[in-house]
């Protein structure tokens, strides 16, 4: 292709247009590492913990997902749980356990704003 490297990360790196099949592809290749959403990971693969620098604590990927139908209200119990998680008390509990990192204030606010904007 005119001498241009279409994959500057190297020939062993493959890019996908969607995240849906990445976990399946990783499961089929013994030494593969993939980057995908936690919701797409199943028993055939495992998540790995990462750190910013060698010697720093490593953190496993953890997220919460909610299945909400567009235009429909969330279950009130689920909504209250999300409000707790994103609120100051929930974030304080998260930070106090010293296992997970609390969200940055802008991240928590964005989540609460999205929750408040939902019908």
mmCIF file of N, CA and C in Angstrom:
data_model
loop_
_atom_site.group_PDB
_atom_site.id
_atom_site.type_symbol
_atom_site.label_atom_id
_atom_site.label_comp_id
_atom_site.label_asym_id
_atom_site.label_seq_id
_atom_site.Cartn_x
_atom_site.Cartn_y
_atom_site.Cartn_z
ATOM 1 N N UNK A 1 0.830 -1.187 0.000
ATOM 2 C CA UNK A 1 0.000 0.000 0.000
ATOM 3 C C UNK A 1 0.874 1.249 0.000
ATOM 4 N N UNK A 2 1.721 1.394 -0.961
ATOM 5 C CA UNK A 2 2.527 2.589 -1.088
ATOM 6 C C UNK A 2 3.549 2.771 0.024
ATOM 7 N N UNK A 3 3.927 1.686 0.725
ATOM 8 C CA UNK A 3 4.915 1.773 1.775
ATOM 9 C C UNK A 3 4.394 2.327 3.088
ATOM 10 N N UNK A 4 3.111 2.612 3.187
ATOM 11 C CA UNK A 4 2.550 3.132 4.424
ATOM 12 C C UNK A 4 2.121 1.983 5.330
ATOM 13 N N UNK A 5 2.498 2.063 6.586
ATOM 14 C CA UNK A 5 2.091 1.059 7.563
ATOM 15 C C UNK A 5 0.690 1.416 8.054
ATOM 16 N N UNK A 6 -0.295 0.626 7.694
ATOM 17 C CA UNK A 6 -1.672 0.893 8.105
ATOM 18 C C UNK A 6 -1.905 0.606 9.575
ATOM 19 N N UNK A 7 -1.003 -0.103 10.217
ATOM 20 C CA UNK A 7 -1.135 -0.425 11.624
ATOM 21 C C UNK A 7 0.165 -0.056 12.338
ATOM 22 N N UNK A 8 0.308 1.203 12.771
ATOM 23 C CA UNK A 8 1.569 1.643 13.363
ATOM 24 C C UNK A 8 1.919 0.908 14.647
ATOM 25 N N UNK A 9 0.957 0.234 15.284
ATOM 26 C CA UNK A 9 1.252 -0.506 16.507
ATOM 27 C C UNK A 9 1.961 -1.820 16.209
ATOM 28 N N UNK A 10 1.958 -2.243 14.967
ATOM 29 C CA UNK A 10 2.641 -3.470 14.592
ATOM 30 C C UNK A 10 1.691 -4.480 13.998
ATOM 31 N N UNK A 11 2.228 -5.476 13.297
ATOM 32 C CA UNK A 11 1.383 -6.453 12.607
ATOM 33 C C UNK A 11 0.599 -7.366 13.548
ATOM 34 N N UNK A 12 1.019 -7.480 14.792
ATOM 35 C CA UNK A 12 0.310 -8.363 15.733
ATOM 36 C C UNK A 12 -0.885 -7.675 16.381
ATOM 37 N N UNK A 13 -1.085 -6.385 16.104
ATOM 38 C CA UNK A 13 -2.199 -5.643 16.691
ATOM 39 C C UNK A 13 -3.326 -5.590 15.674
ATOM 40 N N UNK A 14 -4.503 -5.990 16.117
ATOM 41 C CA UNK A 14 -5.668 -5.969 15.245
ATOM 42 C C UNK A 14 -6.705 -5.022 15.806
ATOM 43 N N UNK A 15 -7.245 -4.170 15.005
ATOM 44 C CA UNK A 15 -8.277 -3.226 15.430
ATOM 45 C C UNK A 15 -9.622 -3.700 14.905
ATOM 46 N N UNK A 16 -10.646 -3.575 15.742
ATOM 47 C CA UNK A 16 -12.001 -3.968 15.365
ATOM 48 C C UNK A 16 -12.893 -2.737 15.319
ATOM 49 N N UNK A 17 -13.928 -2.782 14.498
ATOM 50 C CA UNK A 17 -14.858 -1.663 14.412
ATOM 51 C C UNK A 17 -15.812 -1.626 15.601
ATOM 52 N N UNK A 18 -16.087 -2.776 16.216
ATOM 53 C CA UNK A 18 -16.964 -2.836 17.386
ATOM 54 C C UNK A 18 -16.296 -3.667 18.474
ATOM 55 N N UNK A 19 -16.832 -3.593 19.690
ATOM 56 C CA UNK A 19 -16.249 -4.335 20.819
ATOM 57 C C UNK A 19 -16.899 -5.699 21.026
ATOM 58 N N UNK A 20 -17.940 -6.000 20.278
ATOM 59 C CA UNK A 20 -18.765 -7.172 20.574
ATOM 60 C C UNK A 20 -18.026 -8.500 20.493
ATOM 61 N N UNK A 21 -17.093 -8.670 19.572
ATOM 62 C CA UNK A 21 -16.429 -9.963 19.390
ATOM 63 C C UNK A 21 -15.040 -10.031 20.000
ATOM 64 N N UNK A 22 -14.583 -8.972 20.634
ATOM 65 C CA UNK A 22 -13.209 -8.953 21.140
ATOM 66 C C UNK A 22 -12.979 -10.046 22.178
ATOM 67 N N UNK A 23 -13.879 -10.207 23.153
ATOM 68 C CA UNK A 23 -13.691 -11.234 24.178
ATOM 69 C C UNK A 23 -13.645 -12.625 23.550
ATOM 70 N N UNK A 24 -14.498 -12.875 22.562
ATOM 71 C CA UNK A 24 -14.504 -14.172 21.875
ATOM 72 C C UNK A 24 -13.175 -14.389 21.151
ATOM 73 N N UNK A 25 -12.693 -13.351 20.475
ATOM 74 C CA UNK A 25 -11.420 -13.458 19.759
ATOM 75 C C UNK A 25 -10.263 -13.718 20.721
ATOM 76 N N UNK A 26 -10.260 -13.056 21.870
ATOM 77 C CA UNK A 26 -9.214 -13.260 22.870
ATOM 78 C C UNK A 26 -9.278 -14.685 23.411
ATOM 79 N N UNK A 27 -10.474 -15.188 23.637
ATOM 80 C CA UNK A 27 -10.635 -16.551 24.158
ATOM 81 C C UNK A 27 -10.065 -17.584 23.196
ATOM 82 N N UNK A 28 -10.073 -17.284 21.912
ATOM 83 C CA UNK A 28 -9.592 -18.229 20.900
ATOM 84 C C UNK A 28 -8.083 -18.154 20.660
ATOM 85 N N UNK A 29 -7.409 -17.151 21.225
ATOM 86 C CA UNK A 29 -5.966 -16.981 21.019
ATOM 87 C C UNK A 29 -5.283 -16.982 22.382
ATOM 88 N N UNK A 30 -4.508 -18.014 22.709
ATOM 89 C CA UNK A 30 -3.973 -18.194 24.062
ATOM 90 C C UNK A 30 -3.167 -17.025 24.628
ATOM 91 N N UNK A 31 -2.491 -16.241 23.800
ATOM 92 C CA UNK A 31 -1.647 -15.158 24.298
ATOM 93 C C UNK A 31 -2.212 -13.777 23.982
ATOM 94 N N UNK A 32 -3.473 -13.716 23.613
ATOM 95 C CA UNK A 32 -4.079 -12.453 23.199
ATOM 96 C C UNK A 32 -4.483 -11.598 24.396
ATOM 97 N N UNK A 33 -4.465 -10.303 24.188
ATOM 98 C CA UNK A 33 -4.972 -9.319 25.142
ATOM 99 C C UNK A 33 -5.920 -8.421 24.357
ATOM 100 N N UNK A 34 -7.084 -8.160 24.914
ATOM 101 C CA UNK A 34 -8.055 -7.310 24.239
ATOM 102 C C UNK A 34 -8.524 -6.190 25.134
ATOM 103 N N UNK A 35 -9.043 -5.154 24.526
ATOM 104 C CA UNK A 35 -9.591 -4.016 25.251
ATOM 105 C C UNK A 35 -11.045 -3.897 24.841
ATOM 106 N N UNK A 36 -11.950 -4.122 25.797
ATOM 107 C CA UNK A 36 -13.379 -4.095 25.511
ATOM 108 C C UNK A 36 -14.135 -3.657 26.750
ATOM 109 N N UNK A 37 -15.414 -3.518 26.622
ATOM 110 C CA UNK A 37 -16.249 -3.196 27.774
ATOM 111 C C UNK A 37 -16.436 -4.418 28.651
ATOM 112 N N UNK A 38 -16.529 -4.200 29.945
ATOM 113 C CA UNK A 38 -16.685 -5.300 30.902
ATOM 114 C C UNK A 38 -17.941 -6.113 30.600
ATOM 115 N N UNK A 39 -18.961 -5.473 30.079
ATOM 116 C CA UNK A 39 -20.211 -6.177 29.777
ATOM 117 C C UNK A 39 -20.024 -7.264 28.726
ATOM 118 N N UNK A 40 -18.955 -7.202 27.945
ATOM 119 C CA UNK A 40 -18.731 -8.164 26.873
ATOM 120 C C UNK A 40 -17.800 -9.298 27.282
ATOM 121 N N UNK A 41 -17.337 -9.290 28.512
ATOM 122 C CA UNK A 41 -16.413 -10.321 28.998
ATOM 123 C C UNK A 41 -17.222 -11.440 29.639
ATOM 124 N N UNK A 42 -16.869 -12.668 29.312
ATOM 125 C CA UNK A 42 -17.567 -13.802 29.907
ATOM 126 C C UNK A 42 -16.554 -14.765 30.526
ATOM 127 N N UNK A 43 -16.979 -15.970 30.836
ATOM 128 C CA UNK A 43 -16.119 -16.918 31.553
ATOM 129 C C UNK A 43 -14.913 -17.386 30.750
ATOM 130 N N UNK A 44 -14.948 -17.241 29.445
ATOM 131 C CA UNK A 44 -13.833 -17.733 28.625
ATOM 132 C C UNK A 44 -12.588 -16.854 28.729
ATOM 133 N N UNK A 45 -12.730 -15.631 29.220
ATOM 134 C CA UNK A 45 -11.598 -14.717 29.373
ATOM 135 C C UNK A 45 -11.636 -14.114 30.768
ATOM 136 N N UNK A 46 -10.551 -13.487 31.171
ATOM 137 C CA UNK A 46 -10.530 -12.820 32.473
ATOM 138 C C UNK A 46 -10.004 -11.407 32.320
ATOM 139 N N UNK A 47 -10.477 -10.547 33.195
ATOM 140 C CA UNK A 47 -9.974 -9.186 33.215
ATOM 141 C C UNK A 47 -8.632 -9.146 33.920
ATOM 142 N N UNK A 48 -7.793 -8.192 33.544
ATOM 143 C CA UNK A 48 -6.503 -8.038 34.212
ATOM 144 C C UNK A 48 -6.465 -6.678 34.902
ATOM 145 N N UNK A 49 -5.755 -6.619 35.988
ATOM 146 C CA UNK A 49 -5.585 -5.372 36.726
ATOM 147 C C UNK A 49 -4.444 -4.574 36.114
ATOM 148 N N UNK A 50 -4.604 -3.266 36.090
ATOM 149 C CA UNK A 50 -3.590 -2.397 35.504
ATOM 150 C C UNK A 50 -3.217 -1.282 36.473
ATOM 151 N N UNK A 51 -2.007 -0.748 36.300
ATOM 152 C CA UNK A 51 -1.579 0.405 37.085
ATOM 153 C C UNK A 51 -0.989 1.440 36.134
ATOM 154 N N UNK A 52 -0.832 2.656 36.641
ATOM 155 C CA UNK A 52 -0.249 3.711 35.814
ATOM 156 C C UNK A 52 1.254 3.526 35.620
ATOM 157 N N UNK A 53 1.927 3.028 36.654
ATOM 158 C CA UNK A 53 3.383 2.905 36.607
ATOM 159 C C UNK A 53 3.798 1.628 37.332
ATOM 160 N N UNK A 54 4.952 1.090 36.980
ATOM 161 C CA UNK A 54 5.490 -0.087 37.647
ATOM 162 C C UNK A 54 5.614 0.196 39.143
ATOM 163 N N UNK A 55 5.151 -0.711 39.965
ATOM 164 C CA UNK A 55 5.225 -0.553 41.410
ATOM 165 C C UNK A 55 4.004 0.114 42.017
ATOM 166 N N UNK A 56 3.160 0.768 41.198
ATOM 167 C CA UNK A 56 1.919 1.371 41.705
ATOM 168 C C UNK A 56 0.867 0.283 41.897
ATOM 169 N N UNK A 57 -0.140 0.551 42.722
ATOM 170 C CA UNK A 57 -1.223 -0.429 42.872
ATOM 171 C C UNK A 57 -1.927 -0.656 41.536
ATOM 172 N N UNK A 58 -2.325 -1.883 41.302
ATOM 173 C CA UNK A 58 -3.063 -2.232 40.088
ATOM 174 C C UNK A 58 -4.542 -2.377 40.447
ATOM 175 N N UNK A 59 -5.404 -1.916 39.563
ATOM 176 C CA UNK A 59 -6.841 -1.946 39.804
ATOM 177 C C UNK A 59 -7.534 -2.744 38.708
ATOM 178 N N UNK A 60 -8.449 -3.589 39.127
ATOM 179 C CA UNK A 60 -9.233 -4.385 38.184
ATOM 180 C C UNK A 60 -10.355 -3.526 37.607
ATOM 181 N N UNK A 61 -10.773 -3.811 36.379
ATOM 182 C CA UNK A 61 -11.877 -3.054 35.795
ATOM 183 C C UNK A 61 -13.201 -3.432 36.455
ATOM 184 N N UNK A 62 -13.922 -2.443 36.908
ATOM 185 C CA UNK A 62 -15.236 -2.688 37.508
ATOM 186 C C UNK A 62 -16.160 -1.546 37.125
ATOM 187 N N UNK A 63 -17.334 -1.880 36.672
ATOM 188 C CA UNK A 63 -18.297 -0.890 36.245
ATOM 189 C C UNK A 63 -19.687 -1.375 36.578
ATOM 190 N N UNK A 64 -20.631 -0.471 36.594
ATOM 191 C CA UNK A 64 -22.036 -0.823 36.763
ATOM 192 C C UNK A 64 -22.778 -0.433 35.497
ATOM 193 N N UNK A 65 -23.599 -1.315 35.021
ATOM 194 C CA UNK A 65 -24.417 -1.057 33.855
ATOM 195 C C UNK A 65 -25.881 -1.216 34.236
ATOM 196 N N UNK A 66 -26.735 -0.429 33.615
ATOM 197 C CA UNK A 66 -28.166 -0.516 33.844
ATOM 198 C C UNK A 66 -28.842 -0.646 32.494
ATOM 199 N N UNK A 67 -29.738 -1.598 32.389
ATOM 200 C CA UNK A 67 -30.487 -1.787 31.163
ATOM 201 C C UNK A 67 -31.782 -0.992 31.268
ATOM 202 N N UNK A 68 -31.819 0.156 30.599
ATOM 203 C CA UNK A 68 -32.986 1.031 30.659
ATOM 204 C C UNK A 68 -33.553 1.186 29.256
ATOM 205 N N UNK A 69 -34.835 0.957 29.130
ATOM 206 C CA UNK A 69 -35.499 1.137 27.844
ATOM 207 C C UNK A 69 -35.676 2.627 27.569
ATOM 208 N N UNK A 70 -35.358 3.075 26.365
ATOM 209 C CA UNK A 70 -35.548 4.490 26.034
ATOM 210 C C UNK A 70 -36.999 4.915 26.257
ATOM 211 N N UNK A 71 -37.171 6.061 26.890
ATOM 212 C CA UNK A 71 -38.505 6.596 27.133
ATOM 213 C C UNK A 71 -39.240 5.987 28.312
ATOM 214 N N UNK A 72 -38.625 5.029 28.986
ATOM 215 C CA UNK A 72 -39.260 4.370 30.137
ATOM 216 C C UNK A 72 -38.539 4.757 31.420
ATOM 217 N N UNK A 73 -39.250 4.745 32.515
ATOM 218 C CA UNK A 73 -38.653 5.023 33.821
ATOM 219 C C UNK A 73 -37.826 3.824 34.281
ATOM 220 N N UNK A 74 -36.763 4.109 35.005
ATOM 221 C CA UNK A 74 -36.014 3.043 35.670
ATOM 222 C C UNK A 74 -36.831 2.533 36.845
ATOM 223 N N UNK A 75 -36.583 1.309 37.214
ATOM 224 C CA UNK A 75 -37.170 0.789 38.444
ATOM 225 C C UNK A 75 -36.734 1.721 39.571
ATOM 226 N N UNK A 76 -37.651 2.176 40.445
ATOM 227 C CA UNK A 76 -37.288 3.137 41.493
ATOM 228 C C UNK A 76 -36.171 2.658 42.422
ATOM 229 N N UNK A 77 -36.099 1.365 42.689
ATOM 230 C CA UNK A 77 -35.039 0.836 43.552
ATOM 231 C C UNK A 77 -33.687 0.948 42.846
ATOM 232 N N UNK A 78 -33.648 0.605 41.559
ATOM 233 C CA UNK A 78 -32.408 0.706 40.776
ATOM 234 C C UNK A 78 -31.983 2.163 40.680
ATOM 235 N N UNK A 79 -32.946 3.059 40.436
ATOM 236 C CA UNK A 79 -32.623 4.478 40.334
ATOM 237 C C UNK A 79 -32.030 5.000 41.641
ATOM 238 N N UNK A 80 -32.607 4.618 42.756
ATOM 239 C CA UNK A 80 -32.093 5.080 44.049
ATOM 240 C C UNK A 80 -30.695 4.521 44.315
ATOM 241 N N UNK A 81 -30.446 3.276 43.924
ATOM 242 C CA UNK A 81 -29.117 2.689 44.079
ATOM 243 C C UNK A 81 -28.090 3.470 43.254
ATOM 244 N N UNK A 82 -28.434 3.817 42.016
ATOM 245 C CA UNK A 82 -27.522 4.585 41.172
ATOM 246 C C UNK A 82 -27.266 5.958 41.785
ATOM 247 N N UNK A 83 -28.324 6.600 42.283
ATOM 248 C CA UNK A 83 -28.146 7.905 42.924
ATOM 249 C C UNK A 83 -27.213 7.794 44.135
ATOM 250 N N UNK A 84 -27.336 6.717 44.900
ATOM 251 C CA UNK A 84 -26.444 6.511 46.043
ATOM 252 C C UNK A 84 -25.004 6.323 45.559
ATOM 253 N N UNK A 85 -24.815 5.447 44.575
ATOM 254 C CA UNK A 85 -23.468 5.165 44.069
ATOM 255 C C UNK A 85 -22.797 6.435 43.559
ATOM 256 N N UNK A 86 -23.538 7.256 42.801
ATOM 257 C CA UNK A 86 -22.967 8.459 42.199
ATOM 258 C C UNK A 86 -22.904 9.640 43.158
ATOM 259 N N UNK A 87 -23.627 9.560 44.263
ATOM 260 C CA UNK A 87 -23.663 10.660 45.217
ATOM 261 C C UNK A 87 -22.449 10.692 46.131
ATOM 262 N N UNK A 88 -22.377 11.730 46.950
ATOM 263 C CA UNK A 88 -21.221 11.915 47.841
ATOM 264 C C UNK A 88 -21.052 10.759 48.819
ATOM 265 N N UNK A 89 -22.156 10.254 49.386
ATOM 266 C CA UNK A 89 -22.028 9.144 50.344
ATOM 267 C C UNK A 89 -21.495 7.888 49.673
ATOM 268 N N UNK A 90 -22.026 7.545 48.521
ATOM 269 C CA UNK A 90 -21.569 6.349 47.815
ATOM 270 C C UNK A 90 -20.118 6.456 47.393
ATOM 271 N N UNK A 91 -19.736 7.612 46.908
ATOM 272 C CA UNK A 91 -18.352 7.819 46.499
ATOM 273 C C UNK A 91 -17.413 7.824 47.702
ATOM 274 N N UNK A 92 -17.900 8.308 48.845
ATOM 275 C CA UNK A 92 -17.108 8.282 50.075
ATOM 276 C C UNK A 92 -16.878 6.845 50.535
ATOM 277 N N UNK A 93 -17.914 6.031 50.442
ATOM 278 C CA UNK A 93 -17.784 4.610 50.803
ATOM 279 C C UNK A 93 -16.762 3.948 49.889
ATOM 280 N N UNK A 94 -16.851 4.224 48.598
ATOM 281 C CA UNK A 94 -15.914 3.646 47.629
ATOM 282 C C UNK A 94 -14.472 4.019 47.974
ATOM 283 N N UNK A 95 -14.234 5.303 48.210
ATOM 284 C CA UNK A 95 -12.881 5.746 48.543
ATOM 285 C C UNK A 95 -12.394 5.209 49.868
ATOM 286 N N UNK A 96 -13.294 5.104 50.843
ATOM 287 C CA UNK A 96 -12.922 4.629 52.174
ATOM 288 C C UNK A 96 -12.515 3.169 52.211
ATOM 289 N N UNK A 97 -13.011 2.385 51.276
ATOM 290 C CA UNK A 97 -12.646 0.962 51.253
ATOM 291 C C UNK A 97 -11.235 0.729 50.739
ATOM 292 N N UNK A 98 -10.664 1.721 50.082
ATOM 293 C CA UNK A 98 -9.300 1.654 49.545
ATOM 294 C C UNK A 98 -9.071 0.449 48.636
ATOM 295 N N UNK A 99 -10.115 0.089 47.926
ATOM 296 C CA UNK A 99 -10.014 -0.982 46.936
ATOM 297 C C UNK A 99 -10.253 -0.408 45.543
ATOM 298 N N UNK A 100 -11.269 0.425 45.419
ATOM 299 C CA UNK A 100 -11.624 1.049 44.153
ATOM 300 C C UNK A 100 -11.416 2.552 44.247
ATOM 301 N N UNK A 101 -11.233 3.174 43.098
ATOM 302 C CA UNK A 101 -11.096 4.620 43.049
ATOM 303 C C UNK A 101 -12.473 5.253 42.907
ATOM 304 N N UNK A 102 -12.777 6.295 43.690
ATOM 305 C CA UNK A 102 -14.038 6.999 43.476
ATOM 306 C C UNK A 102 -13.990 7.725 42.136
ATOM 307 N N UNK A 103 -15.160 8.041 41.602
ATOM 308 C CA UNK A 103 -15.240 8.799 40.360
ATOM 309 C C UNK A 103 -14.781 10.229 40.596
ATOM 310 N N UNK A 104 -14.275 10.865 39.565
ATOM 311 C CA UNK A 104 -14.005 12.298 39.641
ATOM 312 C C UNK A 104 -15.349 13.000 39.720
ATOM 313 N N UNK A 105 -15.382 14.176 40.324
ATOM 314 C CA UNK A 105 -16.660 14.861 40.523
ATOM 315 C C UNK A 105 -17.392 15.089 39.202
ATOM 316 N N UNK A 106 -16.675 15.403 38.139
ATOM 317 C CA UNK A 106 -17.307 15.606 36.839
ATOM 318 C C UNK A 106 -17.930 14.335 36.285
ATOM 319 N N UNK A 107 -17.298 13.185 36.562
ATOM 320 C CA UNK A 107 -17.850 11.918 36.106
ATOM 321 C C UNK A 107 -19.143 11.593 36.858
ATOM 322 N N UNK A 108 -19.121 11.776 38.168
ATOM 323 C CA UNK A 108 -20.323 11.505 38.967
ATOM 324 C C UNK A 108 -21.442 12.458 38.567
ATOM 325 N N UNK A 109 -21.103 13.733 38.356
ATOM 326 C CA UNK A 109 -22.114 14.720 37.961
ATOM 327 C C UNK A 109 -22.720 14.362 36.608
ATOM 328 N N UNK A 110 -21.898 13.929 35.666
ATOM 329 C CA UNK A 110 -22.399 13.545 34.344
ATOM 330 C C UNK A 110 -23.384 12.385 34.460
ATOM 331 N N UNK A 111 -23.073 11.423 35.322
ATOM 332 C CA UNK A 111 -23.985 10.305 35.535
ATOM 333 C C UNK A 111 -25.292 10.746 36.158
ATOM 334 N N UNK A 112 -25.206 11.625 37.163
ATOM 335 C CA UNK A 112 -26.422 12.133 37.807
ATOM 336 C C UNK A 112 -27.224 12.994 36.837
ATOM 337 N N UNK A 113 -26.541 13.816 36.028
ATOM 338 C CA UNK A 113 -27.239 14.630 35.033
ATOM 339 C C UNK A 113 -28.004 13.747 34.044
ATOM 340 N N UNK A 114 -27.367 12.669 33.590
ATOM 341 C CA UNK A 114 -28.040 11.749 32.660
ATOM 342 C C UNK A 114 -29.238 11.087 33.331
ATOM 343 N N UNK A 115 -29.087 10.733 34.584
ATOM 344 C CA UNK A 115 -30.187 10.123 35.336
ATOM 345 C C UNK A 115 -31.327 11.113 35.504
ATOM 346 N N UNK A 116 -31.009 12.362 35.809
ATOM 347 C CA UNK A 116 -32.045 13.386 35.993
ATOM 348 C C UNK A 116 -32.740 13.751 34.693
ATOM 349 N N UNK A 117 -32.040 13.637 33.561
ATOM 350 C CA UNK A 117 -32.620 13.992 32.270
ATOM 351 C C UNK A 117 -33.524 12.884 31.723
ATOM 352 N N UNK A 118 -33.360 11.684 32.237
ATOM 353 C CA UNK A 118 -34.150 10.547 31.726
ATOM 354 C C UNK A 118 -35.617 10.702 32.147
ATOM 355 N N UNK A 119 -36.536 10.295 31.255
ATOM 356 C CA UNK A 119 -37.966 10.402 31.603
ATOM 357 C C UNK A 119 -38.345 9.477 32.739
#
